Every structure is written in C-alpha cells, then in structure tokens.
Short mmCIF file of C-alpha atoms in Angstrom, two decimals:
data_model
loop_
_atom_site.label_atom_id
_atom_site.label_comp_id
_atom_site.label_asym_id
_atom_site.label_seq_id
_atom_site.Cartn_x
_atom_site.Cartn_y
_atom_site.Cartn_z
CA UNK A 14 51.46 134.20 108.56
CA UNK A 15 50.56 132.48 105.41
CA UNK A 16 52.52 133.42 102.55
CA UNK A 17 49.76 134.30 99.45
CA UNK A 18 51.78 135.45 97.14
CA UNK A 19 51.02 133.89 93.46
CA UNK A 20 54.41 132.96 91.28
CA UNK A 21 54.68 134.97 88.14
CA UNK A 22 52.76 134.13 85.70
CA UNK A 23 54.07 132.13 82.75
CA UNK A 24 53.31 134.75 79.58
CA UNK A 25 51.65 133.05 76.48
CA UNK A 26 53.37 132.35 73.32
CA UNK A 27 53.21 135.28 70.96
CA UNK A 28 54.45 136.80 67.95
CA UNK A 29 56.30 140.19 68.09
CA UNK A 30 58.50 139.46 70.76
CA UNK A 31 61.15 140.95 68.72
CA UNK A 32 63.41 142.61 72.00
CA UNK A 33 63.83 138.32 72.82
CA UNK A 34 65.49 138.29 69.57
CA UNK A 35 67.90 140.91 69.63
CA UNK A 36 68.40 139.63 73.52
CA UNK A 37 69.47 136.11 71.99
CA UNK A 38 71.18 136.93 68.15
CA UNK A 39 71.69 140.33 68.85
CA UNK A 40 71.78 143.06 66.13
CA UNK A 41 69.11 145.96 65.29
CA UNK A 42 68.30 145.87 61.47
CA UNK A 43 65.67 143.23 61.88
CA UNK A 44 62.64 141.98 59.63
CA UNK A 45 60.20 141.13 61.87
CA UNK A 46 57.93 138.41 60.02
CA UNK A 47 57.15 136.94 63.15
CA UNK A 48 53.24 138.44 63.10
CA UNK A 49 50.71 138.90 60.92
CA UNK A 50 51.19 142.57 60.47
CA UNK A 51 50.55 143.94 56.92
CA UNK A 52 54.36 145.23 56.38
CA UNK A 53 53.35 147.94 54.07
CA UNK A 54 50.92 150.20 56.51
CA UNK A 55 48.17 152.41 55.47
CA UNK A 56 50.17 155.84 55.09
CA UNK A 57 49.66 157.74 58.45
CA UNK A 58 47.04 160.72 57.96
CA UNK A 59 47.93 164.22 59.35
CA UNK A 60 45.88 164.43 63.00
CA UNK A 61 44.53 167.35 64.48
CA UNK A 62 46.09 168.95 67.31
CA UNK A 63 42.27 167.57 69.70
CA UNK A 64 43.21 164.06 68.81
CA UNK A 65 45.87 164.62 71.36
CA UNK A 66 44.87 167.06 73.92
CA UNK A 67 40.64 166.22 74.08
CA UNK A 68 38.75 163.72 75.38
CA UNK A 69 37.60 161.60 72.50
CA UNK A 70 33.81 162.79 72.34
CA UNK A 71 30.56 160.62 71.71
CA UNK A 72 30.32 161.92 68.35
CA UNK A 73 33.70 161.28 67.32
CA UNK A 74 33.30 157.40 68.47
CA UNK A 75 30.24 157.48 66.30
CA UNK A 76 31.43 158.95 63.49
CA UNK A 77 34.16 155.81 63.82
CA UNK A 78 31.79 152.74 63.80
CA UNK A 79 29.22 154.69 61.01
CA UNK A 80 32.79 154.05 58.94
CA UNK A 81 33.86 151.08 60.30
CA UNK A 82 29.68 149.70 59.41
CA UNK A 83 30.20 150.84 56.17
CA UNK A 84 33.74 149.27 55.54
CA UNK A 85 32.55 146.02 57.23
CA UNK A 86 29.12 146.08 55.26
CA UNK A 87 27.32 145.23 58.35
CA UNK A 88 23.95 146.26 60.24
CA UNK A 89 25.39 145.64 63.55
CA UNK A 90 25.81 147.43 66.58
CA UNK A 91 29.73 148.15 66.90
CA UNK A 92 32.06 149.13 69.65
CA UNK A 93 35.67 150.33 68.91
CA UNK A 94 38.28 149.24 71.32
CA UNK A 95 41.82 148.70 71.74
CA UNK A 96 42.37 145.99 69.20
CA UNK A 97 40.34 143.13 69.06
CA UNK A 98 42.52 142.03 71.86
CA UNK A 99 39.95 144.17 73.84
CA UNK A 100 37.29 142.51 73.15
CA UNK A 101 39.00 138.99 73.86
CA UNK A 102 39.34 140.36 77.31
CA UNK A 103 35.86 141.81 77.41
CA UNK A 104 33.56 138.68 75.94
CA UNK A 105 34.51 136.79 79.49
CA UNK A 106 33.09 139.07 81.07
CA UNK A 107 29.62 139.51 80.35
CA UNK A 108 27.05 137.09 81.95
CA UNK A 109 28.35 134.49 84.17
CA UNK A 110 30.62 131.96 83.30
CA UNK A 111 29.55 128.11 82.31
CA UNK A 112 31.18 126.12 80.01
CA UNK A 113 33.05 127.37 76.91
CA UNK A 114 34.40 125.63 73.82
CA UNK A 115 37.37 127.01 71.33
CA UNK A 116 38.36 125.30 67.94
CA UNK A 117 41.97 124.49 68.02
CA UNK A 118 45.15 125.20 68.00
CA UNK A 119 44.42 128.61 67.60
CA UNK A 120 45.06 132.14 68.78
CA UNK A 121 45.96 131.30 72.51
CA UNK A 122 44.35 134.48 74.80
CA UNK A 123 40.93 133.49 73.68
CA UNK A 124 41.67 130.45 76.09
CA UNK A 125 43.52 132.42 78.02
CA UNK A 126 40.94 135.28 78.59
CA UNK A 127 38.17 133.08 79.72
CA UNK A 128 39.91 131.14 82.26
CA UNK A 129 40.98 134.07 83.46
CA UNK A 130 37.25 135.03 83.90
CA UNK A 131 36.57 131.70 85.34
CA UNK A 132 35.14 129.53 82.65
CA UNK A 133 36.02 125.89 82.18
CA UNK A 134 37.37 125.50 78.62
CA UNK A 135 37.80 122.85 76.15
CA UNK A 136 39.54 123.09 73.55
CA UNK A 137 38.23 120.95 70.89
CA UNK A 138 38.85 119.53 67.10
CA UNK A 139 36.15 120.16 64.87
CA UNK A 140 33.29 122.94 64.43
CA UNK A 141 30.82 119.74 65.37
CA UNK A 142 32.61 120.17 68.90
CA UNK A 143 31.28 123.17 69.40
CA UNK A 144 27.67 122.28 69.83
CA UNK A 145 26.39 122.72 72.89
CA UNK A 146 28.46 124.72 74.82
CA UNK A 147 27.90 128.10 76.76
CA UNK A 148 30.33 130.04 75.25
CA UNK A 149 32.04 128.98 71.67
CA UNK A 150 34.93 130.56 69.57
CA UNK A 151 36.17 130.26 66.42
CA UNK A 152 39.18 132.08 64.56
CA UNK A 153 37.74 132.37 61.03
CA UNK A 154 40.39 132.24 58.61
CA UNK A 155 42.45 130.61 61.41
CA UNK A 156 45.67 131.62 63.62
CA UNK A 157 47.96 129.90 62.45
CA UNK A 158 47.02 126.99 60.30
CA UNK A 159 44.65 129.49 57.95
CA UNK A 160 41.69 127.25 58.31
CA UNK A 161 38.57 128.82 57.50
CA UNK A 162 34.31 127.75 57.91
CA UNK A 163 31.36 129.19 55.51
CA UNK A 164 29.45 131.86 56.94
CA UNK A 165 26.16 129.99 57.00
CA UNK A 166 28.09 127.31 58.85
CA UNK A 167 28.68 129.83 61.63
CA UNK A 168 25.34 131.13 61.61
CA UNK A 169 23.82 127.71 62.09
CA UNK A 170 26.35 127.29 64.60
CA UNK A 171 25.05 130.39 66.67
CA UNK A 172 22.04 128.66 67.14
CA UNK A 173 23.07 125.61 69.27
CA UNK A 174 25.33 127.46 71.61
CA UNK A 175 24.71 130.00 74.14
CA UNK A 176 27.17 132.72 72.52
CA UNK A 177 29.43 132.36 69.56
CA UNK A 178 32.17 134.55 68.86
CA UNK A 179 33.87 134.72 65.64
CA UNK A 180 37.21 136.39 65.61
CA UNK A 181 37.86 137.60 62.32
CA UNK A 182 41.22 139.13 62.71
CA UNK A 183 42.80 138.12 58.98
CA UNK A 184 39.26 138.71 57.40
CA UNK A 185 39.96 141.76 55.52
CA UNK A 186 41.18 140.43 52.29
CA UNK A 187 39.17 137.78 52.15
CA UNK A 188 35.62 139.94 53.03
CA UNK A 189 33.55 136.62 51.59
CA UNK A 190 34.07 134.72 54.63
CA UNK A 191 33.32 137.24 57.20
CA UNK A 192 29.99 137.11 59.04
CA UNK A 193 29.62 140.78 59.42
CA UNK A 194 26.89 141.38 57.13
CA UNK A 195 24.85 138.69 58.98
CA UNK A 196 25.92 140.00 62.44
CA UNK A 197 23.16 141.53 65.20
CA UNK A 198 22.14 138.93 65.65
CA UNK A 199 21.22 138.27 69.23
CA UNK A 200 24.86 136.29 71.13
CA UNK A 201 26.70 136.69 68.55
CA UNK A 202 30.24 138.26 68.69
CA UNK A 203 31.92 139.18 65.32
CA UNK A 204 35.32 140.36 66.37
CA UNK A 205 37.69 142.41 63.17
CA UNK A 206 41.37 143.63 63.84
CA UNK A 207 42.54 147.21 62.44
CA UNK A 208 46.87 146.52 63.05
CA UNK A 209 46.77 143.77 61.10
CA UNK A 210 45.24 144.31 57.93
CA UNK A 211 46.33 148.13 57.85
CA UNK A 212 49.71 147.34 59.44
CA UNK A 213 49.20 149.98 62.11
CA UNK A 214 48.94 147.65 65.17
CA UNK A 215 50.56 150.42 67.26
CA UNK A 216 47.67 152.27 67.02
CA UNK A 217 45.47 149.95 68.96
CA UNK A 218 42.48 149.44 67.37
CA UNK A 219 39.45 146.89 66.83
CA UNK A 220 36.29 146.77 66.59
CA UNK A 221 33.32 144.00 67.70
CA UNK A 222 29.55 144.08 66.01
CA UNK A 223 26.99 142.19 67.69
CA UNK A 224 23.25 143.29 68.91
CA UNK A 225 22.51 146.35 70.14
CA UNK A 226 22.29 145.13 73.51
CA UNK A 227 25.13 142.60 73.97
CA UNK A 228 27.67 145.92 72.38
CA UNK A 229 25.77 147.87 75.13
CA UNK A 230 27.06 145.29 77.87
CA UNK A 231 30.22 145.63 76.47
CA UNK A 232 30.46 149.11 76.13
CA UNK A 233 29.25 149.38 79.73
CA UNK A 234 32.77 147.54 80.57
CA UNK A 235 34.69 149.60 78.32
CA UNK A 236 33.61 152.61 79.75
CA UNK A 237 33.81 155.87 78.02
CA UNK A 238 36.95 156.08 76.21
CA UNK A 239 37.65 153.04 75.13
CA UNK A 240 39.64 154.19 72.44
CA UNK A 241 41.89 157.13 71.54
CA UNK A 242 40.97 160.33 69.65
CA UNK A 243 43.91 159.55 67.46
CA UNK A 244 42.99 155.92 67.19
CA UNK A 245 39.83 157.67 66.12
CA UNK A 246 40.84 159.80 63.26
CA UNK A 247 43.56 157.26 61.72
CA UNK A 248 40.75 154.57 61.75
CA UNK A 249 38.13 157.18 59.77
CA UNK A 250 40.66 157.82 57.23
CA UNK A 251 41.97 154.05 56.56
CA UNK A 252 38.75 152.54 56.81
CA UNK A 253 37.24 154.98 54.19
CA UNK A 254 40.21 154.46 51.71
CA UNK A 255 38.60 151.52 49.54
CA UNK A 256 41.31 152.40 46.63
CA UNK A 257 44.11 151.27 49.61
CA UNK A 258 42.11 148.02 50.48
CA UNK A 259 41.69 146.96 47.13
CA UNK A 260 45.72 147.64 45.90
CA UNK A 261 46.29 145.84 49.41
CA UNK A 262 44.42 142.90 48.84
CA UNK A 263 45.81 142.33 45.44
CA UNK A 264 49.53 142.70 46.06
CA UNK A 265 49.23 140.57 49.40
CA UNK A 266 46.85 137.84 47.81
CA UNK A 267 49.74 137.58 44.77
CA UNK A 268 52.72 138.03 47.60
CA UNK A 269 51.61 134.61 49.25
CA UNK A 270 52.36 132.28 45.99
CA UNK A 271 55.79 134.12 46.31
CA UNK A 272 56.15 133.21 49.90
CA UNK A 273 55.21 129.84 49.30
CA UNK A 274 57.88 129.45 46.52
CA UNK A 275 60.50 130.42 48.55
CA UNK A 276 59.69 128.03 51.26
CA UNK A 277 58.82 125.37 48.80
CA UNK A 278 62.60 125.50 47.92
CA UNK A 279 63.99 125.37 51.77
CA UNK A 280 62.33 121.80 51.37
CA UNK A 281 58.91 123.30 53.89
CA UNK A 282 55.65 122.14 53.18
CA UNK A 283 52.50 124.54 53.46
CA UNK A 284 50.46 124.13 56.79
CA UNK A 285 47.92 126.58 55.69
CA UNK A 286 47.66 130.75 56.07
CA UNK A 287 46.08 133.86 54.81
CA UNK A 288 46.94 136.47 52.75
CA UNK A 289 48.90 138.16 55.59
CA UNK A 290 50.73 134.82 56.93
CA UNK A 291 52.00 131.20 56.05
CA UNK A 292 52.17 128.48 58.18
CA UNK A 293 55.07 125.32 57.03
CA UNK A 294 56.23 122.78 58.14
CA UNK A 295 60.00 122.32 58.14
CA UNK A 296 60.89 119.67 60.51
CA UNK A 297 62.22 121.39 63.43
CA UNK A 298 60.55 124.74 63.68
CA UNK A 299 62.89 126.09 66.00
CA UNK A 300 66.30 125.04 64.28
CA UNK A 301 64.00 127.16 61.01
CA UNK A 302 63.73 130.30 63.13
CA UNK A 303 67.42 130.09 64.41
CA UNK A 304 68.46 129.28 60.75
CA UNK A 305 66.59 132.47 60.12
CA UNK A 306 67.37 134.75 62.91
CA UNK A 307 71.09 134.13 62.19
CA UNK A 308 70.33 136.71 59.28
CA UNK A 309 68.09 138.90 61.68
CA UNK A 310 65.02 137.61 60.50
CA UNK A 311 62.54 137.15 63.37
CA UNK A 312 59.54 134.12 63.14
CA UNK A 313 56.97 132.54 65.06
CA UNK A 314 57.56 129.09 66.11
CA UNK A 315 55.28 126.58 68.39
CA UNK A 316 55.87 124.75 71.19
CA UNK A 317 52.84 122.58 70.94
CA UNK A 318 54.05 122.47 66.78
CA UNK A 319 57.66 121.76 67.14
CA UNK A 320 57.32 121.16 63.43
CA UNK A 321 55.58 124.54 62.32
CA UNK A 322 56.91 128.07 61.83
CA UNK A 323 54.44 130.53 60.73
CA UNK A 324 56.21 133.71 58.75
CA UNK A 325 54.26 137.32 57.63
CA UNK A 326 54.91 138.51 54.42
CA UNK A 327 57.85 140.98 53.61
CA UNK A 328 57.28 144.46 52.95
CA UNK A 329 60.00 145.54 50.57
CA UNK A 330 62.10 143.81 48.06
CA UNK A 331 65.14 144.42 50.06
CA UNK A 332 63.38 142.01 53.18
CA UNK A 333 62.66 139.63 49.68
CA UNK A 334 65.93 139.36 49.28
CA UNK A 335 67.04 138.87 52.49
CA UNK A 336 65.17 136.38 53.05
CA UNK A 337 65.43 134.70 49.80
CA UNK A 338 69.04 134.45 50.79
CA UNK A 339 68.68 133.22 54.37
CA UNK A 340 66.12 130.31 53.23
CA UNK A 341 69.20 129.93 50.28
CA UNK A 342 72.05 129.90 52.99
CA UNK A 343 73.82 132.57 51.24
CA UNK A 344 73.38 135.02 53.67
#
C-alpha cells in the first residue's frame, strides 16, 4: 500500500512568535516589538452578557459594517471577518484560479493563500508587473519595507487586471492613501485590519469592501457567523471613537522619528515603515534580534533579508528605555 501521507508543512515566517523566544532566551517579562501591533490598545469596552452566550444576529453584523463604512469613509459593500487574515484566505477562493501576480517582498500568506487555492503566482518587482494578470495584490503602505502607491495609481491598476486586491492593513493613520472611498467598484478587494491599528489583534477582526456582489461571494464562504458577537461590540465602540484615532495617529506618527533615532545611533539605516513599524538595516539582522532578545526584546527578522529587522513601536516609556538601553549595550 502506497504511503500518502504529506510531510508537515514548513510554517511561514511571521511576527508574534513570541513562545520561540522564551523557548530560545528564556525569561517572561518580554516586549514584544516583533509585529505591527499598536502597543497602546483601544481601552476594552464593557460587553453585554449576549455577546457571549447569542448567536451574533444579522442586525448586529450590520450595525458593524454601517460603523466600520462610516470610519472607512467608503460606499462599499463590507464583510467583517476574522482579521483581514480572513479574507486573505477567502479572495482564493472565489472564481477559478488563473494566474495571479503579488508586489514584493511583502506580507507572505497572500502568496501563500493562493497557492494553496491553486493559482500559479509570481511574485514580481514593480506595480508595472502587475498588468495583466488574473488576480493582483498589493500591500499599500507595505509589509515590511513601508512602501506605498497613490490611490489613482491603484484604481488605474484595477482596470488591466482581472481582480485587484489592496490590503490595507497599516492604512489607518495614514487614511490619504487608502482606496476605500473609491472602493465598489466591480473586482476590486480593499482589505483593512482592526488588531493592528487598535492593538486588539486578539480580538480577531477585519473587514473587506468591494461590490455588492463580489462581498456577497464572499460572504457566501464565510457563512453566517463569520465573526463574534464580542468581536462585534468592541469593533462598534473603537471604530466610532474618532477622538482615540486622532490622539493615536498623532502620538504614533511623532513615536516613529523617535524610533528612528534610536536606531540611527545602533549604526541601522531606515529600510522604510509606517507609523506602526520600522524596517533597518543593520548588517546581520539576526545577530540585531539576538543582540536584542538578550534583554527580552522580541523582533522580526528575514530570511530572504538577512540584512533587515523590522521593530513595532513601544508602548510605554519603561519598553523606551529598555530598549534605548539594549540598542546602547547597557542593558
């Protein structure tokens, strides 16, 4: 009998894989920079006891994406689901698969999730690239080099492929470059994160707008419930709370010059970033992030960089100092 069984499969390079570190350096008091996770979250709202004993109802889900529309300032059809990882997995999925392009190096399960559905990808250099193919994706500001494309470049760009998606995961504080207020557009995919930019990834929460029928495809997939009813009310609250994104924005848009100051002085060089991450290069990025996790300081380094290591921004000034005195060698 012929033996089918398939050898585990090799997990992608991520960020967050913070139980590796304490494996390796040991320890528990970590900072974990190793995301892009805003490190000063939206403050949890009280929930009601139905977001944890009901079924999340239709209206409920509605009441979500009229605030998440509003937030966004888009027309678009929207579907909440868990994260915008969900709708990485989801995109694949609908229609059949042909020949998709993604401009690289960039957040790796976008690859990942099409293969997976059985498209050939490409990975490729320049928007130009793109042109032409059945299925195109760009990361808009980029993961992790912080690159980022007008709006009216995408749009153009929507019209000489099949399907463009647009992930716009690190959007938030920059809301000029998103595409959301052009989105319905038929083929189309607009993709924005909730953990990231509200520092609640644990909640599991994302959204996609596109037309009216390519979110009905999608919600078809999703079925139901595709997200939680506490998902639900956290996202009403946080979304609504334009006093929070503004004081957000702010601090983390002036935090990044203070980042980059710190690095400058380990002798790294800016790569690029967003508001919520910066991307150097030090030389050898993984002798950085042992430097680093020597003081319990966990970062994201690249295999296919060995240069690069891409760091969040501290949330306190107790992880400022910390890691002002790791990148100092006084730790």
């Amino acid at each position: 009998m012929t033996d089918t069984t398939l050898p585990p499969r090799r997990p992608r390079e991520h960020g967050g894989n913070l139980d590796a570190a304490r494996s390796r350096f040991g320890g528990e008091d970590w900072i974990d920079l190793s995301t892009g996770i805003n490190r000063q979250p939206y403050p949890l709202p009280p929930l009601s006891p139905a977001a944890w004993t009901d079924l999340p109802t239709r209206a409920a889900q509605e009441r979500l994406t009229a605030v998440a529309a509003s937030a966004f300032a888009t027309p678009a059809a929207i579907l909440a689901l868990n994260g915008a990882q969900g709708a990485i997995q989801l995109i694949p999925r609908v229609g059949r698969p042909g020949r998709a392009r993604v401009l690289g190096p960039t957040y790796n399960e976008h690859a990942g999730a099409l293969r997976a559905a059985g498209w050939a990808v490409t990975e490729v250099a320049t928007l130009d690239a793109l042109a032409g193919a059945d299925l195109a994706v760009v990361v808009n500001p980029n993961n992790p080099d912080g690159q980022s494309h007008d709006p009216q470049a995408l749009l153009r760009l929507s019209r000489q492929v099949g399907r463009l998606v647009v992930d716009e995961s690190f959007a938030d504080p920059v809301p000029g470059l998103s595409l959301a207020p052009q989105a319905g557009v038929r083929g189309l995919f607009v993709l924005r994160s909730f953990g990231k930019f509200w520092g609640l990834a644990g909640v599991r929460l994302g959204f996609v707008l596109g037309h009216p029928d390519d979110i009905a495809a999608l919600s078809d997939l999703a079925g139901p419930w595709p997200v939680s009813g506490a998902a639900i009310e956290i996202g009403c609250a946080a979304l609504a709370d334009r006093a929070w994104t503004a004081a957000s924005t702010a601090r983390l848009v002036a935090e990044t010059a203070r980042l980059d100051a710190l690095a400058a002085g380990a002798g790294w060089t800016l790569v690029g970033g967003t508001a919520l991450f910066r991307t150097y290069q030090t030389g050898d990025g993984l002798a950085a992030q042992e430097r680093l996790a020597r003081a319990r300081i966990w970062t994201r380094a690249f295999s296919a960089r060995p240069g690069w290591l891409r760091l969040g921004l501290p949330g306190t000034e107790t992880e400022w100092t910390r890691l002002a005195a790791a990148l100092e060698g006084t730790d």
